Each structure stands twice: as C-alpha cells, then as structure tokens.
Amino acid sequence: MTTQPSPPTFRTATPADVPAVVALVESAYRGDSGRRGWTTESDLLDGRRTDADDVGAVIARPDSRIVLLERDGRLLGSCHVERQGDAAYFGMFAIDPAQQTGGLGKLLLAQAENVAREEWHCRVMEMTVIVQRAELIAWYERRGYRRTGSYKPFPYGDERFGLPRRDDLRFELLVKELAGAAA
C-alpha cells in the first residue's frame, strides 16, 4: 500500500525561520545545489543571494511577509510578498531544488497572489526578473504575467545582489492583474 504525501501547508515566516529561509534561497539560486533545479542563477551570478539580516528585515517590515510552503513540517518553498499601494511586489521565490517540477511553485505563487488580492486588496502583482532568465520568464507568462518592456539596471557593485558573471544583466518588470481584487 502506497501512502500519499500530506498536502502542503502555508504559513507566514517568523524570526525563528530566518536561518531556514536563507538556506533554502541560497540552495535554489546559487552554487551546485541550485543546479539540481531549473531556477538557478549560478551561470549568471556568484556570491550570495540573501542573508539573515536581509530576510529578518523583510519579515519585520510592515506590509511585508515571507510565505512558507511546508509539508510535514519540512520547508519546501518560500517567497516574499509586499504591499506597495494598489500593487504587491513578489520576490525571493524559492523552491527546494530537489522538489522543483512537482507543482509546488504554482501553489506558492497562487498563495502569494491570494495574500495580495484577498488580504491587501491589491489590483496588481509585480516582480522583476533578470532578462537572461528566459525559461523563468516564460514560466511566469504561463501563469498570467506579462512582460512590460520596462527595465531596471542590475545593481553592479552591490554584492547584496550577487557577483555578476557577465556585464549585460538587467531586470524586466512583469505584472499580472489580480482578478477579483476589491476596489
């Protein structure tokens, strides 16, 4: 008899979760561990993706939260969502590289959109994605995000964003209208 895995659950991160969130984000974006999944930035950036101070600050900021996706008490995914007026910003999205391609990312993104729409009454979700991440941008497009053609330069020289391996990095703004958001 095969047992089905427990359904994933969501909760808001607390300061006690900071080390686990940092470890998850680093494993998904940097180094060899990130290469196990398809969301790695290891070919674009070296260095760190985040640290305990950054994650702690995100948790402490008003109208900001890190949403955790867990199964049986094990952290499998996290993301940052922050209210910015009528819009919400989505970022620091990470799924355990060994768990990617199993649909957990779709669930976590939908939960972040639900927070923005239902709790904060935001009309739009926004994010920035490195333009060289074509496969990731296509994944977001399949979930209703659209490319805006609005670009921001990569913050070269600021090691908080990593150590670039190339000199042509930049971010593009992606947006999605949140249907059903209260006026």
GROMACS .gro file of C-alpha atoms in nm:
model
  183
    1MET     CA    1   0.000   0.000   0.000
    2THR     CA    2   0.139   0.335  -0.106
    3THR     CA    3   0.073   0.632   0.115
    4GLN     CA    4   0.009   0.967  -0.042
    5PRO     CA    5   0.219   1.259   0.079
    6SER     CA    6   0.047   1.505   0.307
    7PRO     CA    7  -0.086   1.814   0.134
    8PRO     CA    8   0.140   2.118   0.157
    9THR     CA    9   0.055   2.389   0.407
   10PHE     CA   10   0.130   2.762   0.412
   11ARG     CA   11   0.227   2.992   0.693
   12THR     CA   12   0.395   3.328   0.748
   13ALA     CA   13   0.762   3.319   0.843
   14THR     CA   14   0.872   3.439   1.185
   15PRO     CA   15   1.219   3.547   1.301
   16ALA     CA   16   1.283   3.187   1.407
   17ASP     CA   17   1.254   3.082   1.040
   18VAL     CA   18   1.529   3.313   0.913
   19PRO     CA   19   1.812   3.053   0.901
   20ALA     CA   20   1.594   2.800   0.716
   21VAL     CA   21   1.473   3.061   0.465
   22VAL     CA   22   1.828   3.179   0.394
   23ALA     CA   23   1.946   2.820   0.343
   24LEU     CA   24   1.655   2.745   0.108
   25VAL     CA   25   1.701   3.059  -0.101
   26GLU     CA   26   2.076   3.007  -0.130
   27SER     CA   27   2.028   2.641  -0.230
   28ALA     CA   28   1.778   2.735  -0.502
   29TYR     CA   29   1.974   3.021  -0.657
   30ARG     CA   30   2.347   2.968  -0.607
   31GLY     CA   31   2.618   2.708  -0.635
   32ASP     CA   32   2.597   2.342  -0.725
   33SER     CA   33   2.286   2.274  -0.519
   34GLY     CA   34   2.091   2.521  -0.734
   35ARG     CA   35   2.195   2.334  -1.047
   36ARG     CA   36   1.974   2.042  -0.937
   37GLY     CA   37   1.669   2.255  -1.013
   38TRP     CA   38   1.591   2.470  -1.313
   39THR     CA   39   1.567   2.807  -1.136
   40THR     CA   40   1.935   2.854  -1.059
   41GLU     CA   41   2.119   3.179  -1.128
   42SER     CA   42   2.456   3.004  -1.091
   43ASP     CA   43   2.553   3.069  -1.454
   44LEU     CA   44   2.477   3.441  -1.414
   45LEU     CA   45   2.584   3.524  -1.059
   46ASP     CA   46   2.821   3.410  -0.788
   47GLY     CA   47   2.817   3.520  -0.426
   48ARG     CA   48   2.518   3.523  -0.201
   49ARG     CA   49   2.151   3.570  -0.291
   50THR     CA   50   2.044   3.686   0.056
   51ASP     CA   51   2.148   3.672   0.420
   52ALA     CA   52   1.996   3.662   0.766
   53ASP     CA   53   1.990   4.041   0.801
   54ASP     CA   54   1.802   4.085   0.471
   55VAL     CA   55   1.548   3.812   0.547
   56GLY     CA   56   1.497   3.938   0.903
   57ALA     CA   57   1.435   4.290   0.772
   58VAL     CA   58   1.175   4.162   0.522
   59ILE     CA   59   0.992   3.976   0.799
   60ALA     CA   60   0.995   4.281   1.027
   61ARG     CA   61   0.880   4.537   0.769
   62PRO     CA   62   0.514   4.643   0.778
   63ASP     CA   63   0.302   4.518   0.484
   64SER     CA   64   0.567   4.259   0.405
   65ARG     CA   65   0.580   3.887   0.463
   66ILE     CA   66   0.759   3.575   0.368
   67VAL     CA   67   0.516   3.297   0.286
   68LEU     CA   68   0.640   2.947   0.363
   69LEU     CA   69   0.527   2.627   0.193
   70GLU     CA   70   0.579   2.320   0.408
   71ARG     CA   71   0.491   1.953   0.405
   72ASP     CA   72   0.502   1.755   0.729
   73GLY     CA   73   0.699   2.037   0.894
   74ARG     CA   74   0.966   2.044   0.622
   75LEU     CA   75   1.029   2.374   0.442
   76LEU     CA   76   0.991   2.322   0.066
   77GLY     CA   77   0.937   2.676  -0.061
   78SER     CA   78   0.927   3.042   0.030
   79CYS     CA   79   0.855   3.377  -0.128
   80HIS     CA   80   0.842   3.741  -0.030
   81VAL     CA   81   0.528   3.945  -0.096
   82GLU     CA   82   0.498   4.312  -0.004
   83ARG     CA   83   0.213   4.561  -0.037
   84GLN     CA   84   0.311   4.877  -0.223
   85GLY     CA   85  -0.008   5.078  -0.254
   86ASP     CA   86  -0.250   4.916  -0.502
   87ALA     CA   87   0.023   4.675  -0.612
   88ALA     CA   88   0.204   4.393  -0.441
   89TYR     CA   89   0.567   4.306  -0.511
   90PHE     CA   90   0.666   3.939  -0.541
   91GLY     CA   91   1.023   3.820  -0.499
   92MET     CA   92   1.279   3.595  -0.331
   93PHE     CA   93   1.084   3.297  -0.469
   94ALA     CA   94   1.250   2.965  -0.390
   95ILE     CA   95   1.151   2.600  -0.412
   96ASP     CA   96   1.382   2.328  -0.284
   97PRO     CA   97   1.575   2.225  -0.600
   98ALA     CA   98   1.501   1.856  -0.532
   99GLN     CA   99   1.127   1.936  -0.527
  100GLN     CA  100   1.109   2.153  -0.840
  101THR     CA  101   0.886   2.050  -1.133
  102GLY     CA  102   0.631   1.899  -0.894
  103GLY     CA  103   0.384   2.188  -0.898
  104LEU     CA  104   0.484   2.341  -0.564
  105GLY     CA  105   0.593   2.666  -0.729
  106LYS     CA  106   0.249   2.713  -0.884
  107LEU     CA  107   0.087   2.657  -0.544
  108LEU     CA  108   0.316   2.904  -0.366
  109LEU     CA  109   0.276   3.172  -0.634
  110ALA     CA  110  -0.104   3.132  -0.614
  111GLN     CA  111  -0.088   3.168  -0.235
  112ALA     CA  112   0.117   3.489  -0.266
  113GLU     CA  113  -0.137   3.625  -0.517
  114ASN     CA  114  -0.416   3.532  -0.276
  115VAL     CA  115  -0.248   3.729   0.006
  116ALA     CA  116  -0.213   4.031  -0.223
  117ARG     CA  117  -0.569   4.012  -0.356
  118GLU     CA  118  -0.772   3.893  -0.055
  119GLU     CA  119  -0.587   4.038   0.242
  120TRP     CA  120  -0.435   4.354   0.098
  121HIS     CA  121  -0.689   4.421  -0.185
  122CYS     CA  122  -0.409   4.481  -0.435
  123ARG     CA  123  -0.507   4.506  -0.800
  124VAL     CA  124  -0.170   4.404  -0.947
  125MET     CA  125   0.123   4.177  -0.864
  126GLU     CA  126   0.462   4.300  -0.986
  127MET     CA  127   0.806   4.142  -0.997
  128THR     CA  128   1.140   4.196  -1.161
  129VAL     CA  129   1.323   3.912  -1.333
  130ILE     CA  130   1.671   3.908  -1.486
  131VAL     CA  131   1.603   3.923  -1.862
  132GLN     CA  132   1.852   3.645  -1.934
  133ARG     CA  133   1.624   3.405  -1.743
  134ALA     CA  134   1.404   3.334  -2.048
  135GLU     CA  135   1.277   2.998  -1.919
  136LEU     CA  136   1.169   3.154  -1.589
  137ILE     CA  137   1.001   3.448  -1.763
  138ALA     CA  138   0.812   3.200  -1.984
  139TRP     CA  139   0.700   3.013  -1.670
  140TYR     CA  140   0.557   3.337  -1.526
  141GLU     CA  141   0.391   3.421  -1.858
  142ARG     CA  142   0.211   3.085  -1.848
  143ARG     CA  143   0.072   3.196  -1.511
  144GLY     CA  144  -0.070   3.521  -1.648
  145TYR     CA  145   0.222   3.761  -1.601
  146ARG     CA  146   0.309   3.988  -1.888
  147ARG     CA  147   0.633   4.149  -1.987
  148THR     CA  148   0.616   4.526  -1.973
  149GLY     CA  149   0.929   4.629  -2.164
  150SER     CA  150   1.021   4.836  -1.857
  151TYR     CA  151   1.376   4.764  -1.748
  152LYS     CA  152   1.591   4.838  -1.446
  153PRO     CA  153   1.968   4.816  -1.447
  154PHE     CA  154   2.135   4.541  -1.249
  155PRO     CA  155   2.299   4.688  -0.936
  156TYR     CA  156   2.659   4.615  -1.035
  157GLY     CA  157   2.897   4.675  -0.747
  158ASP     CA  158   2.638   4.593  -0.478
  159GLU     CA  159   2.734   4.248  -0.353
  160ARG     CA  160   2.396   4.211  -0.180
  161PHE     CA  161   2.263   4.112  -0.524
  162GLY     CA  162   2.544   3.873  -0.607
  163LEU     CA  163   2.863   3.887  -0.807
  164PRO     CA  164   2.778   3.909  -1.178
  165ARG     CA  165   2.948   3.667  -1.417
  166ARG     CA  166   2.856   3.884  -1.717
  167ASP     CA  167   2.820   4.254  -1.791
  168ASP     CA  168   2.480   4.265  -1.965
  169LEU     CA  169   2.241   4.181  -1.681
  170ARG     CA  170   1.924   4.383  -1.627
  171PHE     CA  171   1.578   4.333  -1.481
  172GLU     CA  172   1.243   4.347  -1.657
  173LEU     CA  173   0.920   4.432  -1.479
  174LEU     CA  174   0.650   4.164  -1.507
  175VAL     CA  175   0.293   4.235  -1.399
  176LYS     CA  176  -0.034   4.048  -1.351
  177GLU     CA  177  -0.379   4.191  -1.291
  178LEU     CA  178  -0.530   4.021  -0.986
  179ALA     CA  179  -0.884   3.931  -1.086
  180GLY     CA  180  -1.139   3.979  -0.816
  181ALA     CA  181  -0.936   4.233  -0.619
  182ALA     CA  182  -1.161   4.465  -0.423
  183ALA     CA  183  -1.184   4.822  -0.547
   0.00000   0.00000   0.00000
